Every structure is written in C-alpha cells, then in structure tokens.
Short mmCIF file of C-alpha atoms in Angstrom, two decimals:
data_model
loop_
_atom_site.label_atom_id
_atom_site.label_comp_id
_atom_site.label_asym_id
_atom_site.label_seq_id
_atom_site.Cartn_x
_atom_site.Cartn_y
_atom_site.Cartn_z
CA MET A 1 377.26 154.02 247.06
CA GLY A 2 375.21 156.62 248.89
CA ASP A 3 374.41 158.47 245.66
CA VAL A 4 373.24 155.25 244.02
CA THR A 5 370.94 154.48 246.95
CA ALA A 6 369.55 158.03 247.00
CA SER A 7 368.76 157.99 243.28
CA LYS A 8 367.21 154.52 243.29
CA LEU A 9 363.53 154.59 242.40
CA ASP A 10 361.15 153.21 245.06
CA HIS A 11 358.22 151.93 243.01
CA GLU A 12 356.11 150.92 246.01
CA SER A 13 356.25 154.42 247.50
CA HIS A 14 355.03 155.88 244.20
CA LEU A 15 352.10 153.48 244.14
CA LEU A 16 350.97 154.62 247.59
CA LEU A 17 350.11 158.00 246.10
CA ASP A 18 348.62 156.51 242.94
CA GLN A 19 346.21 154.07 244.58
CA PRO A 20 343.11 156.14 243.68
CA LEU A 21 344.29 156.12 240.05
CA LEU A 22 343.54 152.38 239.83
CA ARG A 23 340.87 152.12 242.50
CA LEU A 24 338.32 154.60 241.16
CA PRO A 25 337.66 152.90 237.78
CA ILE A 26 337.17 149.61 239.64
CA GLU A 27 334.70 151.24 242.04
CA LEU A 28 332.87 152.79 239.08
CA LEU A 29 332.78 149.41 237.32
CA ARG A 30 331.25 147.85 240.43
CA LYS A 31 328.71 150.64 240.65
CA ASN A 32 327.90 150.35 236.93
CA PHE A 33 327.41 146.58 237.24
CA ARG A 34 325.18 146.96 240.30
CA SER A 35 323.06 149.56 238.52
CA ALA A 36 322.68 147.32 235.47
CA HIS A 37 321.77 144.36 237.70
CA PHE A 38 319.21 146.51 239.52
CA GLU A 39 317.52 147.49 236.23
CA VAL A 40 317.45 143.88 235.00
CA GLU A 41 315.97 142.64 238.28
CA LYS A 42 313.36 145.40 238.42
CA ASP A 43 312.17 145.11 234.82
CA GLY A 44 312.55 141.33 234.81
CA THR A 45 310.22 141.05 237.79
CA TYR A 46 307.70 143.35 236.10
CA LEU A 47 307.89 141.33 232.86
CA LYS A 48 307.37 137.97 234.57
CA ASN A 49 304.40 139.25 236.59
CA ALA A 50 302.81 140.93 233.57
CA LEU A 51 303.34 137.85 231.41
CA LYS A 52 301.89 135.59 234.09
CA GLU A 53 298.80 137.78 234.52
CA THR A 54 298.27 138.02 230.76
CA ALA A 55 298.64 134.27 230.25
CA THR A 56 296.29 133.48 233.15
CA GLY A 57 293.68 135.95 231.88
CA CYS A 58 293.94 134.55 228.36
CA VAL A 59 293.49 130.94 229.53
CA ASN A 60 290.53 131.84 231.76
CA GLY A 61 288.96 133.89 229.01
CA ARG A 62 288.83 137.03 231.15
CA THR A 63 291.20 138.94 228.85
CA SER A 64 290.23 139.83 225.32
CA GLN A 65 292.54 139.42 222.35
CA ALA A 66 292.93 143.21 222.09
CA ASP A 67 293.99 143.44 225.74
CA VAL A 68 296.47 140.61 225.27
CA LEU A 69 298.03 142.38 222.29
CA LYS A 70 298.10 145.64 224.26
CA ASN A 71 299.85 143.95 227.19
CA LEU A 72 302.38 142.34 224.86
CA ASP A 73 303.10 145.70 223.21
CA THR A 74 303.61 147.21 226.66
CA MET A 75 306.04 144.44 227.64
CA ILE A 76 307.94 144.76 224.35
CA ALA A 77 308.24 148.52 224.85
CA ARG A 78 309.44 147.93 228.41
CA MET A 79 312.09 145.48 227.24
CA ARG A 80 313.26 147.88 224.54
CA GLY A 81 313.74 150.42 227.27
CA VAL A 82 315.80 147.88 229.21
CA LYS A 83 317.89 147.22 226.10
CA ARG A 84 318.64 150.94 225.73
CA LYS A 85 319.67 151.16 229.38
CA LEU A 86 321.88 148.08 229.14
CA THR A 87 323.51 149.50 226.00
CA ALA A 88 324.36 152.66 227.93
CA PHE A 89 325.75 150.55 230.79
CA ALA A 90 327.83 148.52 228.31
CA ASP A 91 329.25 151.69 226.74
CA GLU A 92 330.14 153.03 230.20
CA GLU A 93 331.80 149.72 231.08
CA ASN A 94 333.89 149.75 227.89
CA LYS A 95 334.99 153.32 228.62
CA LEU A 96 336.01 152.41 232.17
CA HIS A 97 337.97 149.41 230.90
CA ARG A 98 339.84 151.68 228.48
CA HIS A 99 340.63 154.08 231.33
CA GLU A 100 341.85 151.25 233.55
CA GLU A 101 344.03 149.88 230.74
CA ALA A 102 345.57 153.32 230.14
CA ARG A 103 346.28 153.74 233.86
CA VAL A 104 347.89 150.33 234.22
CA LYS A 105 350.05 151.13 231.20
CA HIS A 106 350.99 154.49 232.73
CA LEU A 107 352.09 152.87 236.00
CA ASN A 108 353.80 150.02 234.18
CA GLU A 109 356.07 152.58 232.52
CA LEU A 110 357.36 153.45 235.99
CA TYR A 111 358.54 149.88 236.56
CA ALA A 112 360.75 150.13 233.48
CA MET A 113 362.75 152.86 235.28
CA TYR A 114 365.14 152.17 238.13
CA SER A 115 366.61 155.58 238.90
CA VAL A 116 365.31 159.11 239.26
CA ASP A 117 368.14 160.14 236.94
CA ASP A 118 366.52 158.24 234.06
CA VAL A 119 365.54 160.69 231.31
CA LYS A 120 362.16 158.97 230.99
CA TYR A 121 361.38 159.60 234.65
CA GLU A 122 361.18 163.36 234.16
CA GLY A 123 358.47 162.95 231.52
CA TRP A 124 356.59 160.45 233.66
CA SER A 125 356.76 162.78 236.67
CA ARG A 126 355.46 165.67 234.57
CA THR A 127 352.46 163.56 233.54
CA ARG A 128 351.79 162.69 237.18
CA LEU A 129 352.02 166.34 238.17
CA ASP A 130 349.49 167.20 235.45
CA ARG A 131 347.19 164.52 236.87
CA LEU A 132 347.50 165.94 240.38
CA ILE A 133 346.75 169.47 239.16
CA VAL A 134 343.67 168.26 237.26
CA ASP A 135 342.49 166.42 240.40
CA TYR A 136 342.99 169.59 242.44
CA LEU A 137 341.05 171.71 239.94
CA LEU A 138 338.17 169.23 239.80
CA ARG A 139 337.87 169.04 243.58
CA HIS A 140 337.62 172.83 243.77
CA GLY A 141 334.98 173.10 241.04
CA TYR A 142 337.14 174.40 238.17
CA ASN A 143 335.70 171.88 235.71
CA GLU A 144 336.39 173.77 232.49
CA SER A 145 340.01 174.51 233.41
CA ALA A 146 340.55 170.88 234.43
CA ARG A 147 339.08 169.55 231.18
CA ALA A 148 341.11 172.01 229.09
CA LEU A 149 344.34 171.00 230.84
CA ALA A 150 343.55 167.27 230.48
CA GLN A 151 342.84 167.68 226.78
CA GLU A 152 345.95 169.77 226.20
CA LYS A 153 348.18 167.20 227.94
CA GLY A 154 346.33 164.19 226.48
CA ILE A 155 345.61 162.62 229.86
CA GLU A 156 341.80 162.29 229.75
CA PRO A 157 341.92 158.50 230.44
CA LEU A 158 344.13 159.16 233.48
CA VAL A 159 341.73 161.57 235.21
CA ASP A 160 338.09 161.28 236.30
CA LEU A 161 336.45 164.27 234.67
CA ASP A 162 332.88 162.94 234.43
CA THR A 163 332.78 161.71 238.04
CA PHE A 164 333.91 165.00 239.55
CA GLU A 165 331.82 167.09 237.16
CA GLN A 166 328.70 165.23 238.31
CA MET A 167 329.70 165.75 241.94
CA ASN A 168 330.33 169.47 241.41
CA ARG A 169 327.03 169.88 239.59
CA ILE A 170 325.08 168.32 242.47
CA ARG A 171 327.09 170.28 245.04
CA LYS A 172 326.31 173.50 243.19
CA CYS A 173 322.60 172.64 243.19
CA ILE A 174 322.70 172.14 246.96
CA LEU A 175 324.39 175.51 247.45
CA ASN A 176 321.63 176.98 245.27
CA ARG A 177 319.08 175.62 247.79
CA SER A 178 317.90 172.59 245.84
CA VAL A 179 318.14 169.02 247.16
CA THR A 180 316.27 167.36 244.29
CA GLU A 181 319.40 166.39 242.36
CA ALA A 182 321.18 165.10 245.49
CA LEU A 183 318.15 162.98 246.45
CA ALA A 184 318.01 161.56 242.93
CA TRP A 185 321.68 160.59 243.28
CA CYS A 186 321.03 158.97 246.67
CA THR A 187 318.19 156.82 245.33
CA ALA A 188 319.58 155.98 241.87
CA GLY A 189 320.17 152.26 241.28
CA ASP A 190 321.46 150.58 244.42
CA THR A 191 323.21 153.69 245.78
CA LYS A 192 320.57 153.79 248.49
CA LYS A 193 321.60 150.31 249.63
CA GLU A 194 325.30 151.24 249.61
CA LEU A 195 324.66 154.37 251.65
CA ARG A 196 322.72 152.30 254.16
CA LYS A 197 325.68 149.93 254.50
CA MET A 198 327.90 152.95 255.22
CA ASP A 199 325.45 154.19 257.89
CA SER A 200 325.33 157.46 255.96
CA ASN A 201 322.88 160.12 257.14
CA LEU A 202 322.99 162.02 253.84
CA GLU A 203 319.55 161.03 252.55
CA PHE A 204 317.87 161.75 255.88
CA MET A 205 319.53 165.16 256.21
CA LEU A 206 318.43 166.04 252.67
CA ARG A 207 314.86 164.96 253.48
CA PHE A 208 315.01 166.94 256.71
CA GLN A 209 316.13 170.05 254.83
CA GLN A 210 313.31 169.55 252.35
CA TYR A 211 310.91 169.39 255.28
CA ILE A 212 312.38 172.60 256.72
CA GLU A 213 311.75 174.37 253.42
CA LEU A 214 308.14 173.16 253.41
CA VAL A 215 307.63 174.61 256.90
CA ARG A 216 309.43 177.82 255.91
CA ASP A 217 307.01 178.28 253.01
CA ARG A 218 303.85 179.42 254.79
CA SER A 219 301.77 178.72 251.69
CA THR A 220 302.27 174.97 252.14
CA LYS A 221 299.23 173.24 253.57
CA PRO A 222 299.72 171.68 257.04
CA ALA A 223 298.30 168.42 255.74
CA ASP A 224 301.04 168.24 253.09
CA ILE A 225 303.71 168.94 255.69
CA LEU A 226 302.39 166.18 257.96
CA ALA A 227 302.15 163.75 255.08
CA TYR A 228 305.77 164.44 254.13
CA ALA A 229 306.92 163.99 257.73
CA HIS A 230 305.05 160.69 258.10
CA LYS A 231 306.51 159.35 254.85
CA PHE A 232 310.15 160.45 255.08
CA LEU A 233 310.99 161.43 258.69
CA VAL A 234 308.93 159.35 261.11
CA PRO A 235 310.44 156.02 259.87
CA TYR A 236 313.80 157.32 261.19
CA LYS A 237 312.47 158.30 264.65
CA ASP A 238 314.66 155.72 266.42
CA THR A 239 317.84 156.51 264.49
CA TYR A 240 317.54 160.31 264.40
CA LYS A 241 315.35 160.99 267.40
CA LYS A 242 316.61 164.55 267.99
CA GLU A 243 315.94 165.71 264.43
CA VAL A 244 312.49 164.09 264.30
CA LEU A 245 311.51 165.81 267.57
CA GLN A 246 312.76 169.12 266.16
CA ALA A 247 310.66 168.53 263.07
CA CYS A 248 307.60 168.10 265.26
CA GLY A 249 308.41 171.25 267.23
CA MET A 250 308.77 173.30 264.05
CA LEU A 251 305.08 172.88 263.35
CA ALA A 252 304.30 174.98 266.44
CA LEU A 253 307.02 177.57 265.81
CA PRO A 254 306.72 179.68 262.65
CA PRO A 255 310.06 180.79 261.13
CA GLY A 256 309.59 184.37 262.34
CA SER A 257 309.23 183.37 266.00
CA VAL A 258 312.40 181.30 266.54
CA GLN A 259 315.06 184.01 266.71
CA GLN A 260 315.33 183.63 270.48
CA ILE A 261 315.53 179.83 270.36
CA ASP A 262 318.98 178.83 269.17
CA THR A 263 318.07 175.22 268.42
CA TYR A 264 315.36 176.18 265.96
CA ALA A 265 317.08 179.31 264.67
CA ASP A 266 319.97 177.15 263.48
CA LEU A 267 317.55 175.01 261.46
CA TYR A 268 316.56 178.05 259.39
CA SER A 269 320.15 179.26 259.06
CA ASP A 270 321.67 179.61 255.59
CA SER A 271 324.79 177.83 256.83
CA ARG A 272 322.90 174.53 256.66
CA TRP A 273 323.23 174.54 252.88
CA GLU A 274 327.01 174.69 253.14
CA MET A 275 326.89 171.88 255.70
CA LEU A 276 324.77 169.73 253.36
CA ALA A 277 327.09 170.43 250.42
CA ASN A 278 330.10 169.35 252.49
CA LEU A 279 328.23 166.27 253.73
CA PHE A 280 327.39 165.28 250.16
CA THR A 281 331.02 165.77 249.06
CA SER A 282 332.44 163.66 251.91
CA THR A 283 329.84 160.94 251.31
CA HIS A 284 330.66 160.92 247.59
CA TYR A 285 334.35 160.48 248.36
CA ALA A 286 333.68 157.70 250.88
CA LEU A 287 331.38 155.84 248.49
CA LEU A 288 334.06 155.81 245.78
CA SER A 289 336.96 155.17 248.20
CA LEU A 290 338.59 158.51 247.37
CA PRO A 291 340.79 160.49 249.80
CA SER A 292 339.03 163.48 251.32
CA ILE A 293 341.85 165.89 250.42
CA PRO A 294 343.39 166.59 247.00
CA LEU A 295 346.17 164.24 245.93
CA LEU A 296 348.32 167.30 245.27
CA HIS A 297 348.17 168.15 248.97
CA ILE A 298 349.17 164.59 249.90
CA ALA A 299 352.15 164.67 247.53
CA LEU A 300 353.18 168.12 248.71
CA SER A 301 352.90 167.13 252.38
CA SER A 302 355.07 164.06 251.76
CA GLY A 303 357.71 166.12 250.01
CA LEU A 304 357.72 168.82 252.68
CA SER A 305 357.93 166.26 255.46
CA ALA A 306 360.90 164.53 253.80
CA LEU A 307 362.86 167.81 253.93
CA LYS A 308 361.63 169.34 257.18
CA THR A 309 363.98 169.58 260.17
CA PRO A 310 363.49 171.29 263.57
CA ALA A 311 365.70 174.15 262.41
CA CYS A 312 363.16 175.04 259.70
CA HIS A 313 360.71 176.34 262.33
CA SER A 314 363.12 177.35 265.03
CA SER A 315 361.95 179.90 267.58
CA HIS A 316 365.15 181.85 266.91
CA PRO A 317 364.62 184.06 263.86
CA ALA A 318 367.45 184.57 261.41
CA SER A 319 369.15 187.90 261.87
CA ALA A 320 370.21 190.35 259.23
CA ALA A 321 373.64 190.20 260.83
CA ALA A 322 374.16 186.65 259.62
CA PRO A 323 377.60 185.90 258.19
CA SER A 324 378.15 187.10 254.67
CA HIS A 325 380.84 184.56 253.82
CA SER A 326 379.98 181.03 252.80
CA THR A 327 379.62 178.50 255.58
CA SER A 328 378.00 175.10 255.46
CA LEU A 329 375.21 176.19 257.77
CA SER A 330 374.33 179.44 256.03
CA LEU A 331 374.43 177.68 252.66
CA ALA A 332 372.07 175.00 253.91
CA ALA A 333 369.69 177.66 255.19
CA SER A 334 369.77 179.59 251.93
CA VAL A 335 368.87 176.60 249.73
CA CYS A 336 366.49 174.79 252.10
CA PRO A 337 363.03 174.73 250.44
CA ILE A 338 361.24 174.50 253.79
CA CYS A 339 362.96 177.66 255.05
CA SER A 340 361.78 179.58 251.98
CA THR A 341 359.03 182.17 252.33
CA GLU A 342 356.73 180.25 249.98
CA LEU A 343 356.81 176.87 251.74
CA ASN A 344 357.68 177.63 255.37
CA GLU A 345 354.10 178.17 256.53
CA LEU A 346 352.75 175.27 254.47
CA ALA A 347 355.21 172.90 256.17
CA ARG A 348 354.48 174.06 259.71
CA ASN A 349 352.02 171.27 260.55
CA VAL A 350 353.65 168.34 258.73
CA PRO A 351 355.88 165.88 260.66
CA TYR A 352 359.66 166.11 260.63
CA ALA A 353 361.78 164.06 258.25
CA PHE A 354 362.81 160.60 259.42
CA HIS A 355 366.56 160.20 259.90
CA SER A 356 368.03 156.83 260.80
CA LYS A 357 371.44 158.41 261.47
CA SER A 358 372.45 161.63 263.23
CA HIS A 359 375.60 163.67 262.66
CA VAL A 360 376.83 165.78 265.60
CA GLU A 361 379.91 168.00 265.69
CA PRO A 362 382.57 167.09 268.29
CA ASP A 363 383.12 169.27 271.38
CA LEU A 364 379.69 170.86 271.34
CA LEU A 365 379.35 174.22 273.09
CA MET A 366 375.98 175.80 273.81
CA LEU A 367 375.62 179.57 273.46
CA PRO A 368 373.45 181.60 275.87
CA ASN A 369 370.77 181.87 273.17
CA GLY A 370 370.32 178.08 273.15
CA ARG A 371 372.17 177.27 269.92
CA ALA A 372 374.96 174.69 269.91
CA TYR A 373 377.99 174.45 267.60
CA GLY A 374 381.27 172.56 267.53
CA LYS A 375 384.17 174.31 269.29
CA ALA A 376 386.45 174.14 266.25
CA ARG A 377 383.87 175.76 264.01
CA LEU A 378 383.18 178.57 266.49
CA GLU A 379 386.87 179.35 266.81
CA GLU A 380 387.40 179.28 263.04
CA TYR A 381 384.48 181.62 262.45
CA ALA A 382 385.61 183.99 265.22
CA ARG A 383 389.08 184.14 263.63
CA LYS A 384 387.62 184.89 260.17
CA ALA A 385 385.33 187.54 261.65
CA GLY A 386 388.31 189.25 263.35
CA LEU A 387 386.93 188.96 266.88
CA PRO A 388 389.17 189.50 269.95
CA GLU A 389 390.50 186.40 271.65
CA GLY A 390 387.99 184.85 274.05
CA GLN A 391 384.92 185.85 272.03
CA VAL A 392 382.78 183.85 269.58
CA LYS A 393 379.99 184.72 267.22
CA ASP A 394 376.73 182.89 266.51
CA LEU A 395 376.87 181.59 262.93
CA ARG A 396 373.17 182.20 262.39
CA THR A 397 372.23 185.33 264.32
CA GLY A 398 375.58 187.11 264.45
CA GLU A 399 375.39 187.60 268.24
CA VAL A 400 378.76 187.86 270.02
CA PHE A 401 379.43 186.07 273.34
CA SER A 402 382.48 185.58 275.57
CA MET A 403 383.85 182.06 275.90
CA ASP A 404 383.22 181.94 279.65
CA ARG A 405 379.45 182.15 279.03
CA LEU A 406 379.44 179.01 276.88
CA LYS A 407 378.50 175.59 278.29
CA LYS A 408 379.83 172.26 277.16
CA VAL A 409 377.06 169.83 276.24
CA TYR A 410 377.07 166.07 275.77
CA ILE A 411 374.89 163.66 273.83
CA THR A 412 373.09 161.24 276.16
#
C-alpha cells in the first residue's frame, strides 16, 4: 500500500511549477490586445478630428477641393497604417493562441497518467526538463543555445523565446550604456499605464540616468540640460524628491569635482548601469507575472528539500574510519543525494523535508560526541567489530567509547 501511495502522481503539485507555462501567453494576449486597442483609439481619434475639420472647412468654403483631396489621402494613408498594425497584432494573437493550445495539450497529457511508473511519464518529464533548461538559458542570456535546444527537441510552442530575447536585447543595451531601447519599451502602447499601476520607478530611473549622462557630457548646453530636467524630472519632484534634488545639485558640481562627495560620486559610478539592468529585468518579470528566479532553480529546490534531513548538514563530519561493512545507516549515507559532493552545498539553505511520522530506535543511548543510536544496534556493531566487552563504536565516525560514558535518552 505504501509503494502505491508513493508512486501515485500528484497532478496539482506538478501544476504549481507549471503555472508560468499557462500564465505567460495569457499575459501576452492581454498586452497584445491593449496595444491594439491603444492604436485604434489613437488613430481613430485623429481620423474623427481630421474628418470633422475637413468637412467643416468644405461646408464653410474655407478649404479648397485640392486640400480636401489631400486631407482624404492623408487619412486613407493613416488608416492603411492602422490596418498593417492590426494585421501584425492579429498574427501575434494567432501565434499566442497556438502556443496556449500546445501548452494545454502538454499538461493534459499529464492527467492521463496516474503513476510515476507509467512509461509515458518518463517522456513527459524529459520534455519538462528540456523546458526548464531552455528557461534557464534564456534568463541568463544564452539565446542562441536556448533556441537551438528548443528546435532540436521540438518544444518551441512550450517556451517563450521571443519574449526573453527581447528582454535580453534591451538588458544588453542598458549594460552598453544606452537607455533608448528601455525607454521605448516603457512607453510603447499602454505599458506606461501598466507600469504606473505597479508604482514602478523604472521609467524615472532611466530618465534620471539619461540626465546624468547629459551632465557628464560637458559639451551639452546648460539650457538643454535644464529643459530636459523640467520636462522629465521636475514633474516627479514629489514622488522622487531625493533624486530631483540631486539632479539640481549636479548642475553645480562637475563630474571631476565629486570624488570626495559620496552621494554624487555614486551617481557617476559605472555600477549604476548594472543596477538599471537588474531593475529592468525585475520589472519585466513583474509585468508578465513571471517568477524572479529560473524555474529550474524552483524545481531543484523542491526536490532537494523533499530529500533533505538534519543529518545531511550535520556538524559532525564523516570520518574515514567509518565502518566498511554494510549497515543501514552507512548505506543511507552513501546513496543520499543531498550528502553527495555535488548537491550538498546547493541544499544548505533549503528547508528540511516534511515528515508526518518519525521512526526512533528503542533504548536510545547518546554517545559523548552527541550522536544517538539504539542499544541493540550498538552492541551488534561492537560484536562485529571485535571490540572488548563494555566498549561500543560510533557507526558513522568510528570513534570508540566505553559503555559507562553513554547516557540513556528519552523522547519527550
């Protein structure tokens, strides 16, 4: 009965890890719809105003026939542009629907399996592992490797290549000391409105950095610097009072004279570009409801936590004098993944496994080194090790103690 329960597939637990798989296409569909709506509203308003002005001028006789035809041609050209944009939005929507359908089908396959021993589950798990690896590669900027792996495994609809490639491209531009692309992303469609709802400071910090670069460049005219500050920084004086005051102070402190003033020296530091890149990445994840760490790390942490016990990071190191013959404890230590060299350090900060039941040996005796074993097992091991009567040996470290130094312990 226990083996059946252990091998039973918990579908809900699997879906906890795969939430972003279904959520991201929906977020992208919402974003695509909002962008299309924004374009229709913007160009629709222009068309109605232009048509109203042209009709009024034609009725009043203030607009010539040539001007009327010119205005109509302009409106037709504008609407053709809208049609091209809406076609692109429709193509993107169809692609996202195909991706969502493929992902639902992929997860639906899981519900046709009821045990981890099912032969189909191994193939499904391999596909999920490929997805997690592609996600990891994309988050760390290995776009070409991620795309090659996705194409080789045939899982392009199950991963978000275009989304992460755009993010990595903008992040790379920021690290190359350019905020133009990031600002274009912030102001595209209704992204600006969504960022405002999130109380994100990304756009302001990008504008602030652009202002810092203007001040750094001594060839920039003071009038241009002031105009930029009035347009992009002063409107935020109540929200970001400290930064706006620093921007004002920078006008009186040239870049070469701030080495002794930490507050202003930090503004000219190269580390700000890394900070901006990280801020953009975290904002991008938050906007699309993505976890801030790779899904591979989440899956690995869950697996490590399910196997971790206090003995895996005990303060008592294993000794080379450990017993050579097979015992249940030494066997458990030798095959425990968490005790392995590769995973021990990775598992150090994850929580311990949850156990609803505990199994304790009867007649527990505590050795002077703090370890506790059952009396029967200590005596059996001492007999097999050929120790004199009245002495026992630690099963893990190989230390030898006399029986009178042992203490009987009880579970309370």
